[in-house]
Amino acid sequence: MRQIASITVIVLMFLTACGQQPVKQKKYPITKTDTEWKKLLSPTAYQIMVERGTERPYHNAYYNNHEKGIYVSAATGEPLFSSDDKYDSGTGWPSFTKPINSNAIEVVQDNSLGMSRDEIVEAKTGLHLGHVFDDGPKDKGGLRYCMNSGAFKFIKK
């Protein structure tokens, strides 16, 4: 038991020295084990949403999708983004100026890969969707919601 406590103290000291704070796990309304998510999600959706991965730019399902419809969570079916708010950001990922309902997503701090970014997660599950940046179209609010296609299912109008 002392060894575990010592290791915990060392890890906390390391994180503090690196300028990172330990992450507190928030409770979300929908929780599942990794095994349950693996059964529910495609391998790509699991890698992106649960493991917080990123798909390759220009090699994903929806970056170049110009059909009318909505993008729903691959995990819950919750409507998240609309084709009405989608635009070509030139990044190779689907980009949106705003969500359908701001309560359906949550912005959390992402300090991975030596960067500090605003991560977008689904509000009901805490699963990773993408990131938001302030380099979007100024006339539409200035935000760019840079999302992963694998976190979505597209429903045509």
mmCIF file with all atom_site columns, C-alpha atoms in Angstrom:
data_model
loop_
_atom_site.group_PDB
_atom_site.id
_atom_site.type_symbol
_atom_site.label_atom_id
_atom_site.label_alt_id
_atom_site.label_comp_id
_atom_site.label_asym_id
_atom_site.label_entity_id
_atom_site.label_seq_id
_atom_site.pdbx_PDB_ins_code
_atom_site.Cartn_x
_atom_site.Cartn_y
_atom_site.Cartn_z
_atom_site.occupancy
_atom_site.B_iso_or_equiv
_atom_site.pdbx_formal_charge
_atom_site.auth_seq_id
_atom_site.auth_comp_id
_atom_site.auth_asym_id
_atom_site.auth_atom_id
_atom_site.pdbx_PDB_model_num
ATOM 1   C CA . MET A 1 1   ? 0.000   0.000  0.000   1.00 0.00 ? 1   MET A CA 1
ATOM 2   C CA . ARG A 1 2   ? 2.878   2.389  0.816   1.00 0.00 ? 2   ARG A CA 1
ATOM 3   C CA . GLN A 1 3   ? 4.414   1.646  -2.554  1.00 0.00 ? 3   GLN A CA 1
ATOM 4   C CA . ILE A 1 4   ? 1.191   2.666  -4.359  1.00 0.00 ? 4   ILE A CA 1
ATOM 5   C CA . ALA A 1 5   ? 0.966   5.866  -2.298  1.00 0.00 ? 5   ALA A CA 1
ATOM 6   C CA . SER A 1 6   ? 4.613   6.660  -3.085  1.00 0.00 ? 6   SER A CA 1
ATOM 7   C CA . ILE A 1 7   ? 4.073   6.092  -6.796  1.00 0.00 ? 7   ILE A CA 1
ATOM 8   C CA . THR A 1 8   ? 0.969   8.312  -6.717  1.00 0.00 ? 8   THR A CA 1
ATOM 9   C CA . VAL A 1 9   ? 2.936   11.115 -5.042  1.00 0.00 ? 9   VAL A CA 1
ATOM 10  C CA . ILE A 1 10  ? 5.737   10.794 -7.612  1.00 0.00 ? 10  ILE A CA 1
ATOM 11  C CA . VAL A 1 11  ? 3.281   10.926 -10.524 1.00 0.00 ? 11  VAL A CA 1
ATOM 12  C CA . LEU A 1 12  ? 1.534   13.994 -9.054  1.00 0.00 ? 12  LEU A CA 1
ATOM 13  C CA . MET A 1 13  ? 4.899   15.712 -8.537  1.00 0.00 ? 13  MET A CA 1
ATOM 14  C CA . PHE A 1 14  ? 5.882   14.904 -12.138 1.00 0.00 ? 14  PHE A CA 1
ATOM 15  C CA . LEU A 1 15  ? 2.606   16.250 -13.530 1.00 0.00 ? 15  LEU A CA 1
ATOM 16  C CA . THR A 1 16  ? 2.923   19.426 -11.473 1.00 0.00 ? 16  THR A CA 1
ATOM 17  C CA . ALA A 1 17  ? 6.535   19.908 -12.579 1.00 0.00 ? 17  ALA A CA 1
ATOM 18  C CA . CYS A 1 18  ? 5.419   19.525 -16.209 1.00 0.00 ? 18  CYS A CA 1
ATOM 19  C CA . GLY A 1 19  ? 2.697   22.126 -15.697 1.00 0.00 ? 19  GLY A CA 1
ATOM 20  C CA . GLN A 1 20  ? -0.121  19.600 -15.920 1.00 0.00 ? 20  GLN A CA 1
ATOM 21  C CA . GLN A 1 21  ? -2.780  19.011 -13.340 1.00 0.00 ? 21  GLN A CA 1
ATOM 22  C CA . PRO A 1 22  ? -4.189  15.560 -12.740 1.00 0.00 ? 22  PRO A CA 1
ATOM 23  C CA . VAL A 1 23  ? -7.491  15.079 -14.537 1.00 0.00 ? 23  VAL A CA 1
ATOM 24  C CA . LYS A 1 24  ? -10.576 14.655 -12.393 1.00 0.00 ? 24  LYS A CA 1
ATOM 25  C CA . GLN A 1 25  ? -12.975 12.208 -13.946 1.00 0.00 ? 25  GLN A CA 1
ATOM 26  C CA . LYS A 1 26  ? -16.381 13.785 -14.416 1.00 0.00 ? 26  LYS A CA 1
ATOM 27  C CA . LYS A 1 27  ? -19.447 11.591 -14.187 1.00 0.00 ? 27  LYS A CA 1
ATOM 28  C CA . TYR A 1 28  ? -21.544 11.618 -17.363 1.00 0.00 ? 28  TYR A CA 1
ATOM 29  C CA . PRO A 1 29  ? -25.192 10.526 -17.669 1.00 0.00 ? 29  PRO A CA 1
ATOM 30  C CA . ILE A 1 30  ? -24.273 7.665  -20.036 1.00 0.00 ? 30  ILE A CA 1
ATOM 31  C CA . THR A 1 31  ? -21.353 5.528  -18.919 1.00 0.00 ? 31  THR A CA 1
ATOM 32  C CA . LYS A 1 32  ? -20.154 2.228  -20.290 1.00 0.00 ? 32  LYS A CA 1
ATOM 33  C CA . THR A 1 33  ? -17.083 0.083  -19.853 1.00 0.00 ? 33  THR A CA 1
ATOM 34  C CA . ASP A 1 34  ? -14.486 0.002  -22.619 1.00 0.00 ? 34  ASP A CA 1
ATOM 35  C CA . THR A 1 35  ? -15.748 -3.491 -23.487 1.00 0.00 ? 35  THR A CA 1
ATOM 36  C CA . GLU A 1 36  ? -19.327 -2.213 -23.831 1.00 0.00 ? 36  GLU A CA 1
ATOM 37  C CA . TRP A 1 37  ? -18.210 0.720  -26.041 1.00 0.00 ? 37  TRP A CA 1
ATOM 38  C CA . LYS A 1 38  ? -16.163 -1.715 -28.162 1.00 0.00 ? 38  LYS A CA 1
ATOM 39  C CA . LYS A 1 39  ? -19.290 -3.791 -28.820 1.00 0.00 ? 39  LYS A CA 1
ATOM 40  C CA . LEU A 1 40  ? -21.381 -0.720 -29.646 1.00 0.00 ? 40  LEU A CA 1
ATOM 41  C CA . LEU A 1 41  ? -18.945 1.302  -31.792 1.00 0.00 ? 41  LEU A CA 1
ATOM 42  C CA . SER A 1 42  ? -17.081 0.543  -34.998 1.00 0.00 ? 42  SER A CA 1
ATOM 43  C CA . PRO A 1 43  ? -13.309 0.103  -34.534 1.00 0.00 ? 43  PRO A CA 1
ATOM 44  C CA . THR A 1 44  ? -12.754 3.593  -35.990 1.00 0.00 ? 44  THR A CA 1
ATOM 45  C CA . ALA A 1 45  ? -15.375 5.222  -33.762 1.00 0.00 ? 45  ALA A CA 1
ATOM 46  C CA . TYR A 1 46  ? -13.932 3.429  -30.714 1.00 0.00 ? 46  TYR A CA 1
ATOM 47  C CA . GLN A 1 47  ? -10.386 4.607  -31.502 1.00 0.00 ? 47  GLN A CA 1
ATOM 48  C CA . ILE A 1 48  ? -11.559 8.205  -31.931 1.00 0.00 ? 48  ILE A CA 1
ATOM 49  C CA . MET A 1 49  ? -14.212 8.509  -29.258 1.00 0.00 ? 49  MET A CA 1
ATOM 50  C CA . VAL A 1 50  ? -12.981 6.291  -26.420 1.00 0.00 ? 50  VAL A CA 1
ATOM 51  C CA . GLU A 1 51  ? -9.225  6.339  -27.037 1.00 0.00 ? 51  GLU A CA 1
ATOM 52  C CA . ARG A 1 52  ? -9.370  10.038 -28.015 1.00 0.00 ? 52  ARG A CA 1
ATOM 53  C CA . GLY A 1 53  ? -7.718  9.484  -31.371 1.00 0.00 ? 53  GLY A CA 1
ATOM 54  C CA . THR A 1 54  ? -7.707  11.578 -34.531 1.00 0.00 ? 54  THR A CA 1
ATOM 55  C CA . GLU A 1 55  ? -8.346  10.322 -38.029 1.00 0.00 ? 55  GLU A CA 1
ATOM 56  C CA . ARG A 1 56  ? -6.118  11.282 -40.939 1.00 0.00 ? 56  ARG A CA 1
ATOM 57  C CA . PRO A 1 57  ? -7.043  14.493 -42.741 1.00 0.00 ? 57  PRO A CA 1
ATOM 58  C CA . TYR A 1 58  ? -8.603  14.053 -46.193 1.00 0.00 ? 58  TYR A CA 1
ATOM 59  C CA . HIS A 1 59  ? -8.972  10.298 -45.510 1.00 0.00 ? 59  HIS A CA 1
ATOM 60  C CA . ASN A 1 60  ? -12.248 10.263 -43.620 1.00 0.00 ? 60  ASN A CA 1
ATOM 61  C CA . ALA A 1 61  ? -15.901 9.887  -44.486 1.00 0.00 ? 61  ALA A CA 1
ATOM 62  C CA . TYR A 1 62  ? -17.296 13.408 -44.148 1.00 0.00 ? 62  TYR A CA 1
ATOM 63  C CA . TYR A 1 63  ? -14.637 16.074 -44.760 1.00 0.00 ? 63  TYR A CA 1
ATOM 64  C CA . ASN A 1 64  ? -15.868 16.427 -48.354 1.00 0.00 ? 64  ASN A CA 1
ATOM 65  C CA . ASN A 1 65  ? -19.532 15.582 -47.772 1.00 0.00 ? 65  ASN A CA 1
ATOM 66  C CA . HIS A 1 66  ? -21.793 18.246 -49.317 1.00 0.00 ? 66  HIS A CA 1
ATOM 67  C CA . GLU A 1 67  ? -25.155 16.527 -48.823 1.00 0.00 ? 67  GLU A CA 1
ATOM 68  C CA . LYS A 1 68  ? -27.851 18.114 -46.669 1.00 0.00 ? 68  LYS A CA 1
ATOM 69  C CA . GLY A 1 69  ? -28.523 16.481 -43.321 1.00 0.00 ? 69  GLY A CA 1
ATOM 70  C CA . ILE A 1 70  ? -27.352 16.183 -39.754 1.00 0.00 ? 70  ILE A CA 1
ATOM 71  C CA . TYR A 1 71  ? -24.381 14.573 -38.062 1.00 0.00 ? 71  TYR A CA 1
ATOM 72  C CA . VAL A 1 72  ? -25.311 12.517 -35.006 1.00 0.00 ? 72  VAL A CA 1
ATOM 73  C CA . SER A 1 73  ? -23.137 10.860 -32.389 1.00 0.00 ? 73  SER A CA 1
ATOM 74  C CA . ALA A 1 74  ? -21.956 7.391  -33.403 1.00 0.00 ? 74  ALA A CA 1
ATOM 75  C CA . ALA A 1 75  ? -22.356 6.425  -29.742 1.00 0.00 ? 75  ALA A CA 1
ATOM 76  C CA . THR A 1 76  ? -25.800 7.780  -28.840 1.00 0.00 ? 76  THR A CA 1
ATOM 77  C CA . GLY A 1 77  ? -27.508 9.075  -31.984 1.00 0.00 ? 77  GLY A CA 1
ATOM 78  C CA . GLU A 1 78  ? -27.675 12.551 -30.412 1.00 0.00 ? 78  GLU A CA 1
ATOM 79  C CA . PRO A 1 79  ? -27.917 15.276 -33.128 1.00 0.00 ? 79  PRO A CA 1
ATOM 80  C CA . LEU A 1 80  ? -24.702 17.306 -32.915 1.00 0.00 ? 80  LEU A CA 1
ATOM 81  C CA . PHE A 1 81  ? -24.005 19.267 -36.108 1.00 0.00 ? 81  PHE A CA 1
ATOM 82  C CA . SER A 1 82  ? -25.926 20.311 -39.233 1.00 0.00 ? 82  SER A CA 1
ATOM 83  C CA . SER A 1 83  ? -24.802 20.482 -42.849 1.00 0.00 ? 83  SER A CA 1
ATOM 84  C CA . ASP A 1 84  ? -26.180 24.053 -42.765 1.00 0.00 ? 84  ASP A CA 1
ATOM 85  C CA . ASP A 1 85  ? -23.251 24.995 -40.493 1.00 0.00 ? 85  ASP A CA 1
ATOM 86  C CA . LYS A 1 86  ? -20.580 22.906 -42.260 1.00 0.00 ? 86  LYS A CA 1
ATOM 87  C CA . TYR A 1 87  ? -17.911 24.608 -44.344 1.00 0.00 ? 87  TYR A CA 1
ATOM 88  C CA . ASP A 1 88  ? -14.647 23.775 -46.110 1.00 0.00 ? 88  ASP A CA 1
ATOM 89  C CA . SER A 1 89  ? -11.894 24.842 -43.741 1.00 0.00 ? 89  SER A CA 1
ATOM 90  C CA . GLY A 1 90  ? -9.155  23.377 -45.942 1.00 0.00 ? 90  GLY A CA 1
ATOM 91  C CA . THR A 1 91  ? -7.980  21.182 -43.048 1.00 0.00 ? 91  THR A CA 1
ATOM 92  C CA . GLY A 1 92  ? -9.221  17.800 -44.323 1.00 0.00 ? 92  GLY A CA 1
ATOM 93  C CA . TRP A 1 93  ? -11.652 17.289 -41.429 1.00 0.00 ? 93  TRP A CA 1
ATOM 94  C CA . PRO A 1 94  ? -15.344 18.165 -41.297 1.00 0.00 ? 94  PRO A CA 1
ATOM 95  C CA . SER A 1 95  ? -15.605 21.679 -39.883 1.00 0.00 ? 95  SER A CA 1
ATOM 96  C CA . PHE A 1 96  ? -18.647 23.466 -38.513 1.00 0.00 ? 96  PHE A CA 1
ATOM 97  C CA . THR A 1 97  ? -19.340 26.994 -37.269 1.00 0.00 ? 97  THR A CA 1
ATOM 98  C CA . LYS A 1 98  ? -21.588 25.832 -34.418 1.00 0.00 ? 98  LYS A CA 1
ATOM 99  C CA . PRO A 1 99  ? -23.336 22.796 -32.958 1.00 0.00 ? 99  PRO A CA 1
ATOM 100 C CA . ILE A 1 100 ? -27.058 22.171 -33.428 1.00 0.00 ? 100 ILE A CA 1
ATOM 101 C CA . ASN A 1 101 ? -27.539 22.449 -29.662 1.00 0.00 ? 101 ASN A CA 1
ATOM 102 C CA . SER A 1 102 ? -24.714 23.799 -27.490 1.00 0.00 ? 102 SER A CA 1
ATOM 103 C CA . ASN A 1 103 ? -25.973 21.654 -24.583 1.00 0.00 ? 103 ASN A CA 1
ATOM 104 C CA . ALA A 1 104 ? -25.224 18.475 -26.559 1.00 0.00 ? 104 ALA A CA 1
ATOM 105 C CA . ILE A 1 105 ? -21.470 19.114 -26.442 1.00 0.00 ? 105 ILE A CA 1
ATOM 106 C CA . GLU A 1 106 ? -18.999 20.180 -23.805 1.00 0.00 ? 106 GLU A CA 1
ATOM 107 C CA . VAL A 1 107 ? -15.652 21.944 -24.069 1.00 0.00 ? 107 VAL A CA 1
ATOM 108 C CA . VAL A 1 108 ? -12.884 20.461 -21.929 1.00 0.00 ? 108 VAL A CA 1
ATOM 109 C CA . GLN A 1 109 ? -9.187  21.300 -21.677 1.00 0.00 ? 109 GLN A CA 1
ATOM 110 C CA . ASP A 1 110 ? -6.884  18.981 -23.653 1.00 0.00 ? 110 ASP A CA 1
ATOM 111 C CA . ASN A 1 111 ? -3.207  19.215 -22.721 1.00 0.00 ? 111 ASN A CA 1
ATOM 112 C CA . SER A 1 112 ? -2.058  16.182 -24.708 1.00 0.00 ? 112 SER A CA 1
ATOM 113 C CA . LEU A 1 113 ? 0.800   16.128 -27.220 1.00 0.00 ? 113 LEU A CA 1
ATOM 114 C CA . GLY A 1 114 ? 2.475   19.122 -25.549 1.00 0.00 ? 114 GLY A CA 1
ATOM 115 C CA . MET A 1 115 ? -0.331  21.479 -26.612 1.00 0.00 ? 115 MET A CA 1
ATOM 116 C CA . SER A 1 116 ? -3.204  23.174 -24.865 1.00 0.00 ? 116 SER A CA 1
ATOM 117 C CA . ARG A 1 117 ? -6.425  22.891 -26.871 1.00 0.00 ? 117 ARG A CA 1
ATOM 118 C CA . ASP A 1 118 ? -10.172 23.006 -26.353 1.00 0.00 ? 118 ASP A CA 1
ATOM 119 C CA . GLU A 1 119 ? -11.508 19.504 -26.833 1.00 0.00 ? 119 GLU A CA 1
ATOM 120 C CA . ILE A 1 120 ? -15.134 18.856 -27.778 1.00 0.00 ? 120 ILE A CA 1
ATOM 121 C CA . VAL A 1 121 ? -16.802 15.909 -26.081 1.00 0.00 ? 121 VAL A CA 1
ATOM 122 C CA . GLU A 1 122 ? -20.346 14.662 -26.181 1.00 0.00 ? 122 GLU A CA 1
ATOM 123 C CA . ALA A 1 123 ? -22.142 16.049 -23.118 1.00 0.00 ? 123 ALA A CA 1
ATOM 124 C CA . LYS A 1 124 ? -23.989 12.789 -22.348 1.00 0.00 ? 124 LYS A CA 1
ATOM 125 C CA . THR A 1 125 ? -20.969 10.477 -22.547 1.00 0.00 ? 125 THR A CA 1
ATOM 126 C CA . GLY A 1 126 ? -17.770 12.530 -22.345 1.00 0.00 ? 126 GLY A CA 1
ATOM 127 C CA . LEU A 1 127 ? -16.590 10.798 -25.525 1.00 0.00 ? 127 LEU A CA 1
ATOM 128 C CA . HIS A 1 128 ? -14.163 12.641 -27.803 1.00 0.00 ? 128 HIS A CA 1
ATOM 129 C CA . LEU A 1 129 ? -15.497 14.289 -30.971 1.00 0.00 ? 129 LEU A CA 1
ATOM 130 C CA . GLY A 1 130 ? -12.760 16.756 -31.979 1.00 0.00 ? 130 GLY A CA 1
ATOM 131 C CA . HIS A 1 131 ? -11.517 20.242 -31.068 1.00 0.00 ? 131 HIS A CA 1
ATOM 132 C CA . VAL A 1 132 ? -12.693 23.841 -31.422 1.00 0.00 ? 132 VAL A CA 1
ATOM 133 C CA . PHE A 1 133 ? -10.459 26.664 -32.633 1.00 0.00 ? 133 PHE A CA 1
ATOM 134 C CA . ASP A 1 134 ? -10.948 30.421 -32.999 1.00 0.00 ? 134 ASP A CA 1
ATOM 135 C CA . ASP A 1 135 ? -9.957  30.602 -36.685 1.00 0.00 ? 135 ASP A CA 1
ATOM 136 C CA . GLY A 1 136 ? -13.397 30.009 -38.180 1.00 0.00 ? 136 GLY A CA 1
ATOM 137 C CA . PRO A 1 137 ? -15.394 32.359 -40.408 1.00 0.00 ? 137 PRO A CA 1
ATOM 138 C CA . LYS A 1 138 ? -15.619 35.713 -38.618 1.00 0.00 ? 138 LYS A CA 1
ATOM 139 C CA . ASP A 1 139 ? -19.087 36.448 -40.021 1.00 0.00 ? 139 ASP A CA 1
ATOM 140 C CA . LYS A 1 140 ? -20.372 33.203 -38.411 1.00 0.00 ? 140 LYS A CA 1
ATOM 141 C CA . GLY A 1 141 ? -18.909 33.746 -34.933 1.00 0.00 ? 141 GLY A CA 1
ATOM 142 C CA . GLY A 1 142 ? -15.241 32.946 -35.604 1.00 0.00 ? 142 GLY A CA 1
ATOM 143 C CA . LEU A 1 143 ? -15.204 29.359 -34.332 1.00 0.00 ? 143 LEU A CA 1
ATOM 144 C CA . ARG A 1 144 ? -14.130 26.227 -36.193 1.00 0.00 ? 144 ARG A CA 1
ATOM 145 C CA . TYR A 1 145 ? -15.433 22.994 -34.738 1.00 0.00 ? 145 TYR A CA 1
ATOM 146 C CA . CYS A 1 146 ? -12.922 20.568 -36.256 1.00 0.00 ? 146 CYS A CA 1
ATOM 147 C CA . MET A 1 147 ? -14.529 17.157 -35.867 1.00 0.00 ? 147 MET A CA 1
ATOM 148 C CA . ASN A 1 148 ? -13.660 13.540 -36.593 1.00 0.00 ? 148 ASN A CA 1
ATOM 149 C CA . SER A 1 149 ? -15.920 11.825 -39.139 1.00 0.00 ? 149 SER A CA 1
ATOM 150 C CA . GLY A 1 150 ? -15.572 8.562  -37.236 1.00 0.00 ? 150 GLY A CA 1
ATOM 151 C CA . ALA A 1 151 ? -17.409 10.061 -34.246 1.00 0.00 ? 151 ALA A CA 1
ATOM 152 C CA . PHE A 1 152 ? -20.514 10.610 -36.395 1.00 0.00 ? 152 PHE A CA 1
ATOM 153 C CA . LYS A 1 153 ? -23.212 8.966  -38.402 1.00 0.00 ? 153 LYS A CA 1
ATOM 154 C CA . PHE A 1 154 ? -24.681 11.137 -41.149 1.00 0.00 ? 154 PHE A CA 1
ATOM 155 C CA . ILE A 1 155 ? -28.445 11.289 -41.612 1.00 0.00 ? 155 ILE A CA 1
ATOM 156 C CA . LYS A 1 156 ? -29.558 12.679 -44.989 1.00 0.00 ? 156 LYS A CA 1
ATOM 157 C CA . LYS A 1 157 ? -32.458 15.123 -45.167 1.00 0.00 ? 157 LYS A CA 1
#
